[in-house]
Coordinates of C-alpha atoms in Angstrom, one line a residue:
X1 CA 0.0 0.0 0.0
X2 CA 1.3 3.4 -0.9
X3 CA 1.9 6.1 1.7
X4 CA 0.5 9.6 1.3
X5 CA 2.2 12.6 3.0
X6 CA 0.0 14.9 5.1
X7 CA 0.5 18.4 6.4
X8 CA -1.4 20.1 9.2
X9 CA -4.0 22.7 8.1
X10 CA -5.1 23.7 11.6
X11 CA -7.5 23.0 14.5
X12 CA -11.1 24.1 14.8
X13 CA -13.4 24.0 17.8
X14 CA -16.8 22.5 17.8
X15 CA -19.6 24.4 19.5
X16 CA -21.9 21.5 19.0
X17 CA -19.6 18.8 20.6
X18 CA -18.6 19.9 24.1
X19 CA -14.8 19.6 24.4
X20 CA -14.3 18.3 20.9
X21 CA -11.7 19.7 18.5
X22 CA -11.1 18.9 14.8
X23 CA -7.5 18.5 13.7
X24 CA -7.5 19.0 9.9
X25 CA -4.7 17.3 7.9
X26 CA -4.1 18.2 4.3
X27 CA -3.1 15.8 1.5
X28 CA 0.3 17.2 0.6
X29 CA 0.0 16.7 -3.1
X30 CA -3.8 16.9 -3.4
X31 CA -7.0 18.6 -2.4
X32 CA -8.4 16.1 0.2
X33 CA -8.5 16.8 3.9
X34 CA -8.4 14.3 6.7
X35 CA -10.4 15.6 9.7
X36 CA -9.8 13.9 13.1
X37 CA -11.6 14.5 16.4
X38 CA -9.2 15.1 19.3
X39 CA -9.4 16.0 22.9
X40 CA -8.8 19.5 24.4
X41 CA -5.4 18.7 26.0
X42 CA -4.1 17.2 22.7
X43 CA -5.5 20.2 20.7
X44 CA -3.7 22.5 23.1
X45 CA -0.4 20.7 22.8
X46 CA -0.6 20.7 19.0
X47 CA -1.6 24.3 18.9
X48 CA 1.5 25.2 21.0
X49 CA 3.8 23.3 18.7
X50 CA 2.3 25.1 15.7
X51 CA 2.5 28.5 17.3
X52 CA 6.3 29.0 17.7
X53 CA 5.9 32.3 19.6
X54 CA 4.1 30.7 22.6
X55 CA 6.5 29.2 25.1
X56 CA 4.9 27.5 28.1
X57 CA 6.6 28.3 31.4
X58 CA 6.8 24.6 32.3
X59 CA 7.1 21.7 29.8
X60 CA 3.9 20.0 28.7
X61 CA 3.8 16.2 28.5
X62 CA 4.8 16.1 24.9
X63 CA 7.6 18.6 25.5
X64 CA 8.8 16.4 28.4
X65 CA 8.8 13.4 26.0
X66 CA 10.9 15.4 23.5
X67 CA 13.4 16.3 26.2
X68 CA 13.6 12.7 27.4
X69 CA 14.1 11.4 23.9
X70 CA 16.8 14.0 23.2
X71 CA 18.7 13.0 26.3
X72 CA 18.8 9.4 25.3
X73 CA 19.4 10.0 21.6
X74 CA 16.0 8.8 20.4
X75 CA 14.7 10.3 17.2
X76 CA 11.1 10.2 15.9
X77 CA 11.6 9.6 12.2
X78 CA 8.0 9.6 11.0
X79 CA 4.4 9.0 12.0
X80 CA 2.0 6.8 10.1
X81 CA -1.8 6.8 10.5
X82 CA -2.1 3.1 9.6
X83 CA -5.6 2.0 10.4
X84 CA -9.2 3.2 10.6
X85 CA -11.7 1.1 12.5
X86 CA -15.2 2.2 13.5
X87 CA -14.3 5.8 13.1
X88 CA -11.1 5.6 15.2
X89 CA -7.7 6.3 13.7
X90 CA -4.7 4.2 14.8
X91 CA -1.2 5.5 14.4
X92 CA 2.4 4.3 14.8
X93 CA 5.5 6.4 15.8
X94 CA 8.6 5.2 14.0
X95 CA 11.6 5.9 16.2
X96 CA 15.3 5.3 15.8
X97 CA 18.2 4.9 18.4
X98 CA 21.7 3.7 17.6
X99 CA 20.5 2.9 14.0
X100 CA 17.9 0.5 15.4
X101 CA 14.3 1.3 14.4
X102 CA 11.4 0.7 16.6
X103 CA 7.6 1.0 16.0
X104 CA 5.5 2.3 18.8
X105 CA 1.7 2.3 18.9
X106 CA 0.1 5.7 19.8
X107 CA -3.1 7.7 19.7
X108 CA -3.1 9.8 16.5
X109 CA -3.3 13.0 18.5
X110 CA -0.3 12.1 20.6
X111 CA 1.7 10.9 17.6
X112 CA 1.1 14.2 15.7
X113 CA 1.9 16.3 18.7
X114 CA 5.3 14.5 18.9
X115 CA 5.8 14.6 15.1
X116 CA 5.6 18.4 15.3
X117 CA 8.2 18.6 18.0
X118 CA 10.6 16.4 16.1
X119 CA 9.9 18.0 12.7
X120 CA 8.9 14.5 11.6
X121 CA 6.7 13.9 8.5
X122 CA 3.2 12.5 8.9
X123 CA 1.8 9.8 6.5
X124 CA -1.3 7.8 6.0
X125 CA -2.1 5.0 3.6
X126 CA -3.9 5.8 0.4
X127 CA -6.8 3.5 1.2
X128 CA -7.5 5.4 4.5
X129 CA -7.5 8.7 2.7
X130 CA -9.8 7.2 0.0
X131 CA -12.2 6.1 2.8
X132 CA -12.0 9.1 5.2
X133 CA -10.7 12.0 3.1
X134 CA -13.0 14.8 2.2
X135 CA -13.1 18.0 0.1
X136 CA -14.0 20.8 2.4
X137 CA -16.9 23.0 1.4
X138 CA -16.0 26.8 1.3
X139 CA -19.0 27.2 3.7
X140 CA -18.2 24.6 6.4
X141 CA -21.2 22.9 8.0
X142 CA -21.5 21.9 11.6
X143 CA -19.7 18.8 12.9
X144 CA -21.6 15.6 12.8
X145 CA -22.6 14.3 16.2
X146 CA -20.4 11.5 17.4
X147 CA -20.7 9.1 20.3
X148 CA -16.9 8.5 20.3
X149 CA -14.8 10.1 23.0
X150 CA -11.6 9.4 21.1
X151 CA -10.5 10.4 17.6
X152 CA -13.0 9.8 14.8
X153 CA -14.0 10.9 11.3
X154 CA -15.8 14.2 10.9
X155 CA -18.0 15.5 8.1
X156 CA -16.9 19.1 7.6
X157 CA -15.5 21.1 10.6
X158 CA -17.3 24.2 11.7
X159 CA -15.5 27.5 11.8
X160 CA -14.8 28.7 15.3
X161 CA -15.9 32.3 16.2
X162 CA -18.6 32.6 13.5
X163 CA -22.3 32.8 14.1
X164 CA -25.0 31.2 11.9
X165 CA -24.7 34.0 9.4
X166 CA -20.9 33.8 9.2
X167 CA -20.3 36.9 11.2
X168 CA -17.5 37.1 13.7
X169 CA -18.3 36.6 17.4
X170 CA -14.7 36.7 18.5
X171 CA -14.3 39.2 21.4
X172 CA -10.6 39.8 20.3
X173 CA -11.7 41.6 17.1
X174 CA -12.8 44.7 19.1
X175 CA -9.6 44.9 21.2
X176 CA -6.7 47.2 20.4
X177 CA -3.2 45.8 19.6
X178 CA -1.8 46.8 23.0
X179 CA -4.8 45.1 24.7
X180 CA -4.2 42.0 22.6
X181 CA -0.5 41.8 23.6
X182 CA -1.4 42.2 27.3
X183 CA -4.1 39.5 27.0
X184 CA -1.6 37.2 25.2
X185 CA 0.9 37.6 28.1
X186 CA -1.8 36.8 30.7
X187 CA -3.0 33.8 28.7
X188 CA 0.5 32.3 28.6
X189 CA 1.1 32.9 32.3
X190 CA -2.2 31.3 33.1
X191 CA -1.2 28.4 30.7
X192 CA -4.4 28.9 28.7
X193 CA -2.8 28.1 25.4
X194 CA -6.0 27.7 23.5
X195 CA -6.8 31.3 24.3
X196 CA -3.3 32.4 23.6
X197 CA -3.3 30.8 20.1
X198 CA -6.5 32.7 19.2
X199 CA -5.1 36.0 20.5
X200 CA -1.9 35.4 18.6
X201 CA -3.9 34.7 15.4
X202 CA -5.7 38.1 15.8
X203 CA -2.4 39.9 16.4
X204 CA -0.9 38.3 13.3
X205 CA -3.8 39.4 11.2
X206 CA -3.5 42.9 12.4
X207 CA 0.3 43.1 11.9
X208 CA 0.4 41.3 8.5

């Protein structure tokens, strides 16, 4: 089976599924997206790895794993999403130490959080992308209801911060730049990285 490289498009929050986030992966050489439902902690960890300017005052679990692996010369070479069963994705972390390769089973969200920290590529098999990949509509619909508490397949992710008419409900839009910078600093100190990422996005839009 052929492998397909994936890149991370971003994370969106579901207002219809309490505590659920959608991690959106892009087909590197195509148009399909692979949406995966993840938990709040994993979404926070991935968001921090994507947002280079946010530095937590203390290492998160995935940062600790990275430090541990570096100390013992363990390198994550790649992550492969290798199976999809009943809406749940299964992944493997391919590691190497002293030129010996090991394959470690992992939740997809954890595997991707680590892949980001090691700058390791993410792959899936073509048959999984054929089965679960979607073409996102320019006007995203609400997330499908899901009984799964773990990762699963979504329909199309909703856009966080928009009301039913597509208008922004984000409180940060009305804040000044100086207020945003102050809010960002407070969010990082409070270790509220989800909020910090949203504020950072608004600052980036203003300064671009």
